[in-house]
Coordinates of C-alpha atoms in Angstrom, one line a residue:
Chain V
A1111 CA 0.0 0.0 0.0
Q1112 CA 1.1 3.5 -0.7
K1113 CA 1.5 6.1 2.0
V1114 CA 2.6 9.7 2.2
T1115 CA 3.5 11.4 5.4
Q1116 CA 3.7 15.1 6.0
A1117 CA 4.8 15.4 9.6
Q1118 CA 4.5 19.2 9.7
T1119 CA 0.9 20.1 10.3
E1120 CA 1.4 23.9 10.4
I1121 CA 4.3 26.1 9.8
S1122 CA 4.4 29.9 10.4
V1123 CA 7.2 32.0 9.0
V1124 CA 7.9 35.7 8.5
E1125 CA 8.1 37.0 5.0
K1126 CA 11.4 36.5 3.3
E1127 CA 12.3 33.5 5.4
D1128 CA 13.1 30.2 3.7
V1129 CA 10.9 27.3 4.6
T1130 CA 11.1 23.6 3.9
L1131 CA 8.1 21.3 3.8
D1132 CA 8.9 17.7 4.4
C1133 CA 7.4 14.7 2.6
V1134 CA 8.2 11.0 3.3
Y1135 CA 6.6 8.3 1.2
E1136 CA 6.2 4.5 1.2
T1137 CA 5.5 2.3 -1.8
R1138 CA 6.4 -1.1 -3.0
D1139 CA 6.4 0.0 -6.6
T1140 CA 9.7 0.5 -8.3
T1141 CA 8.2 3.0 -10.7
Y1142 CA 6.1 5.8 -9.2
Y1143 CA 5.5 9.5 -9.4
L1144 CA 5.7 12.2 -6.7
F1145 CA 3.8 15.4 -6.8
W1146 CA 3.4 18.6 -4.9
Y1147 CA 0.2 20.6 -5.0
K1148 CA -0.7 24.0 -3.5
Q1149 CA -4.2 24.6 -2.2
P1150 CA -5.0 28.2 -1.5
P1151 CA -8.1 29.3 0.5
S1152 CA -10.2 29.1 -2.6
G1153 CA -9.8 25.3 -2.5
E1154 CA -8.6 24.7 -6.0
L1155 CA -5.5 22.5 -6.3
V1156 CA -2.6 24.1 -8.0
F1157 CA -0.1 21.7 -9.6
L1158 CA 3.5 22.5 -8.7
I1159 CA 5.7 19.6 -9.7
R1160 CA 5.8 16.0 -10.8
R1161 CA 8.9 13.8 -10.4
N1162 CA 9.3 10.2 -11.5
S1163 CA 11.1 7.7 -9.4
F1164 CA 14.0 7.4 -11.9
D1165 CA 14.8 11.0 -11.8
E1166 CA 16.6 12.1 -8.6
Q1167 CA 17.8 15.4 -9.9
N1168 CA 16.8 18.2 -7.8
E1169 CA 14.7 20.9 -9.4
I1170 CA 14.5 24.6 -9.0
S1171 CA 11.7 26.8 -10.3
G1172 CA 12.0 30.4 -9.3
R1173 CA 11.7 30.5 -5.5
Y1174 CA 10.7 26.9 -5.4
S1175 CA 13.0 23.9 -5.2
W1176 CA 12.6 20.2 -4.6
N1177 CA 14.9 17.7 -3.1
F1178 CA 14.2 14.0 -4.0
Q1179 CA 16.1 11.4 -2.1
K1180 CA 15.2 7.8 -2.8
S1181 CA 17.6 6.6 -0.1
T1182 CA 15.4 8.2 2.5
S1183 CA 12.1 8.1 0.6
S1184 CA 11.7 11.8 0.9
F1185 CA 10.6 14.5 -1.5
N1186 CA 11.0 17.8 0.3
F1187 CA 9.9 21.2 -0.9
T1188 CA 11.7 24.5 -0.2
I1189 CA 10.4 28.0 -0.7
T1190 CA 13.1 30.6 -0.7
A1191 CA 12.3 34.1 0.4
S1192 CA 8.7 33.3 1.3
Q1193 CA 6.0 35.7 0.5
V1194 CA 2.5 36.3 2.0
V1195 CA 1.0 34.9 -1.3
D1196 CA 2.7 31.5 -0.5
S1197 CA 0.2 31.1 2.4
A1198 CA -1.7 27.9 1.6
V1199 CA -1.9 24.2 2.3
Y1200 CA 0.6 22.2 0.5
F1201 CA 0.1 18.5 -0.3
C1202 CA 2.6 15.9 -1.3
A1203 CA 1.1 13.0 -3.3
L1204 CA 2.2 9.7 -4.8
S1205 CA 1.0 7.6 -7.7
E1206 CA 2.0 4.4 -9.2
G1207 CA 3.9 4.6 -12.4
R1208 CA 3.0 1.4 -14.1
N1209 CA 1.4 1.9 -17.6
T1210 CA -1.9 0.2 -16.9
G1211 CA -3.6 1.9 -19.7
T1212 CA -5.5 4.2 -17.4
A1213 CA -4.6 7.2 -15.3
S1214 CA -3.3 6.3 -11.8
K1215 CA -5.0 7.5 -8.6
L1216 CA -3.1 9.7 -6.2
T1217 CA -2.4 9.1 -2.5
F1218 CA -2.2 12.4 -0.7
G1219 CA -0.4 13.3 2.4
T1220 CA -2.2 15.1 5.2
G1221 CA -0.9 18.5 4.1
T1222 CA 1.1 21.2 5.6
R1223 CA -0.5 24.6 6.3
L1224 CA 2.0 27.4 5.6
Q1225 CA 1.3 30.8 7.1
V1226 CA 3.6 33.6 5.9
T1227 CA 3.2 36.9 7.8
L1228 CA 4.6 40.3 7.3
Chain Z
G1246 CA -2.7 23.0 -19.5
A1247 CA -5.9 21.0 -19.6
V1248 CA -9.0 22.4 -18.0
V1249 CA -11.5 20.6 -15.9
S1250 CA -14.7 22.3 -14.7
Q1251 CA -17.1 21.4 -11.9
H1252 CA -20.7 22.4 -11.5
P1253 CA -22.0 23.7 -9.2
S1254 CA -19.2 25.3 -7.3
R1255 CA -21.4 25.6 -4.2
V1256 CA -24.6 23.8 -3.3
I1257 CA -26.8 23.8 -0.2
C1258 CA -29.5 21.2 0.0
K1259 CA -31.8 19.9 2.6
S1260 CA -31.3 16.7 4.4
G1261 CA -32.8 13.7 2.6
T1262 CA -32.5 15.2 -0.9
S1263 CA -30.1 14.2 -3.6
V1264 CA -27.6 16.5 -5.3
K1265 CA -25.7 16.0 -8.6
I1266 CA -22.2 17.3 -9.2
E1267 CA -20.8 17.5 -12.7
C1268 CA -17.2 17.2 -13.7
R1269 CA -16.2 18.0 -17.3
S1270 CA -12.9 17.9 -19.1
L1271 CA -13.2 20.9 -21.5
D1272 CA -10.3 20.4 -23.9
F1273 CA -9.3 16.7 -23.8
Q1274 CA -10.9 13.3 -23.5
A1275 CA -10.6 11.8 -20.1
T1276 CA -10.5 8.0 -20.0
T1277 CA -10.5 8.1 -16.2
M1278 CA -12.1 10.4 -13.7
F1279 CA -11.5 10.4 -10.0
W1280 CA -13.7 11.7 -7.2
Y1281 CA -12.1 13.0 -4.0
R1282 CA -13.7 14.3 -0.8
Q1283 CA -12.0 16.7 1.5
F1284 CA -13.4 17.5 5.0
P1285 CA -12.3 20.8 6.6
K1286 CA -8.6 21.0 7.4
Q1287 CA -8.1 17.4 6.2
S1288 CA -6.5 15.8 3.2
L1289 CA -8.1 14.7 0.0
M1290 CA -9.5 11.1 0.2
L1291 CA -10.2 9.2 -3.0
M1292 CA -13.8 8.1 -3.1
A1293 CA -13.9 6.3 -6.4
T1294 CA -12.3 5.9 -9.8
S1295 CA -14.4 5.7 -13.0
N1296 CA -13.4 4.7 -16.4
E1297 CA -15.6 5.7 -19.3
G1298 CA -18.2 3.2 -20.1
S1299 CA -17.6 1.0 -17.1
K1300 CA -18.8 0.9 -13.5
A1301 CA -16.9 2.9 -11.0
T1302 CA -14.5 1.4 -8.6
Y1303 CA -15.1 2.6 -5.0
E1304 CA -12.6 2.8 -2.3
Q1305 CA -13.1 0.9 0.9
G1306 CA -15.7 2.5 3.2
V1307 CA -17.4 4.5 0.5
E1308 CA -21.0 3.5 0.0
K1309 CA -21.6 3.0 -3.7
D1310 CA -25.4 3.2 -3.3
K1311 CA -25.1 6.6 -1.7
F1312 CA -22.5 8.1 -4.0
L1313 CA -23.6 7.3 -7.5
I1314 CA -21.0 7.9 -10.2
N1315 CA -21.7 7.9 -13.9
H1316 CA -19.0 8.4 -16.5
A1317 CA -21.1 8.2 -19.6
S1318 CA -18.7 10.0 -22.0
L1319 CA -15.1 10.9 -22.3
T1320 CA -15.7 14.4 -21.1
L1321 CA -18.3 14.1 -18.4
S1322 CA -18.6 12.3 -15.1
T1323 CA -21.3 12.9 -12.5
L1324 CA -21.4 12.3 -8.8
T1325 CA -24.8 12.1 -7.2
V1326 CA -25.1 12.2 -3.4
T1327 CA -28.3 10.4 -2.7
S1328 CA -30.4 11.1 0.5
A1329 CA -27.8 13.6 1.7
H1330 CA -27.2 14.1 5.4
P1331 CA -25.3 16.8 7.2
E1332 CA -22.3 14.5 7.6
D1333 CA -22.0 14.4 3.8
S1334 CA -21.2 18.1 3.9
S1335 CA -17.7 18.4 2.4
F1336 CA -15.6 19.7 -0.5
Y1337 CA -15.8 17.3 -3.4
I1338 CA -13.1 17.5 -6.0
C1339 CA -12.9 15.6 -9.3
S1340 CA -9.9 15.0 -11.5
A1341 CA -9.7 13.8 -15.1
G1342 CA -6.9 11.8 -16.5
R1343 CA -5.5 10.1 -19.5
P1344 CA -3.3 7.0 -19.6
G1345 CA 0.0 7.8 -18.0
W1346 CA 0.4 10.2 -15.1
E1347 CA -1.6 13.2 -16.3
Q1348 CA -4.4 14.1 -13.9
Y1349 CA -6.1 17.5 -13.9
F1350 CA -8.2 18.7 -11.0
G1351 CA -11.5 20.6 -11.1
P1352 CA -12.0 23.6 -8.9
G1353 CA -14.2 21.7 -6.4
T1354 CA -17.8 21.7 -5.2
R1355 CA -18.6 22.7 -1.7
L1356 CA -21.7 20.8 -0.5
T1357 CA -23.6 21.9 2.6
V1358 CA -26.4 19.7 3.8
T1359 CA -28.8 21.4 6.2

């Protein structure tokens, strides 16, 4: 069974601080995908990144960066120089990567609520 | 990117009535659609997976007779909450996908049962 753990329930930072959101996953699949989504107060999920299990390269996109470590089954997300607009709930998710001919369901972590204040 | 719509965005209904939520993929054909439920301050929990033209597969603990899912076409899936009760009040989110990893989320429907 797949499982995603986000141990940090809530994080509060002051604007311009860096913040890292942790994600640890469990799966028996050798091929899988990891995702991060942002959910602002409006409720709509915003896709941030997808990473497949064979690609351990870290990725940077503007103020966002992701650190994928298969050895520790972690896929952590860092926001550099946080801003008030980053305030939201962030979800890490996992899906199987087998080509079964249909789209694969996502297993979500419990989410981390990030509050960025002035 | 691909666009998925949901209608209505908000609905209030009386206890005992049924409510239908539509999920549409606007610019692609979705072979699979997923329905998730999210209670306040909680994570998204998968309710069911539906593939076009076949019966939905429900997750353990989800009552298939209460949450009716129809995926009649490659662009439309509907979730009907039958005989709704206050405990069914939640945020319902659909996603539409194609073979492979792609899955696009709708904006969600907030259901309140009074």
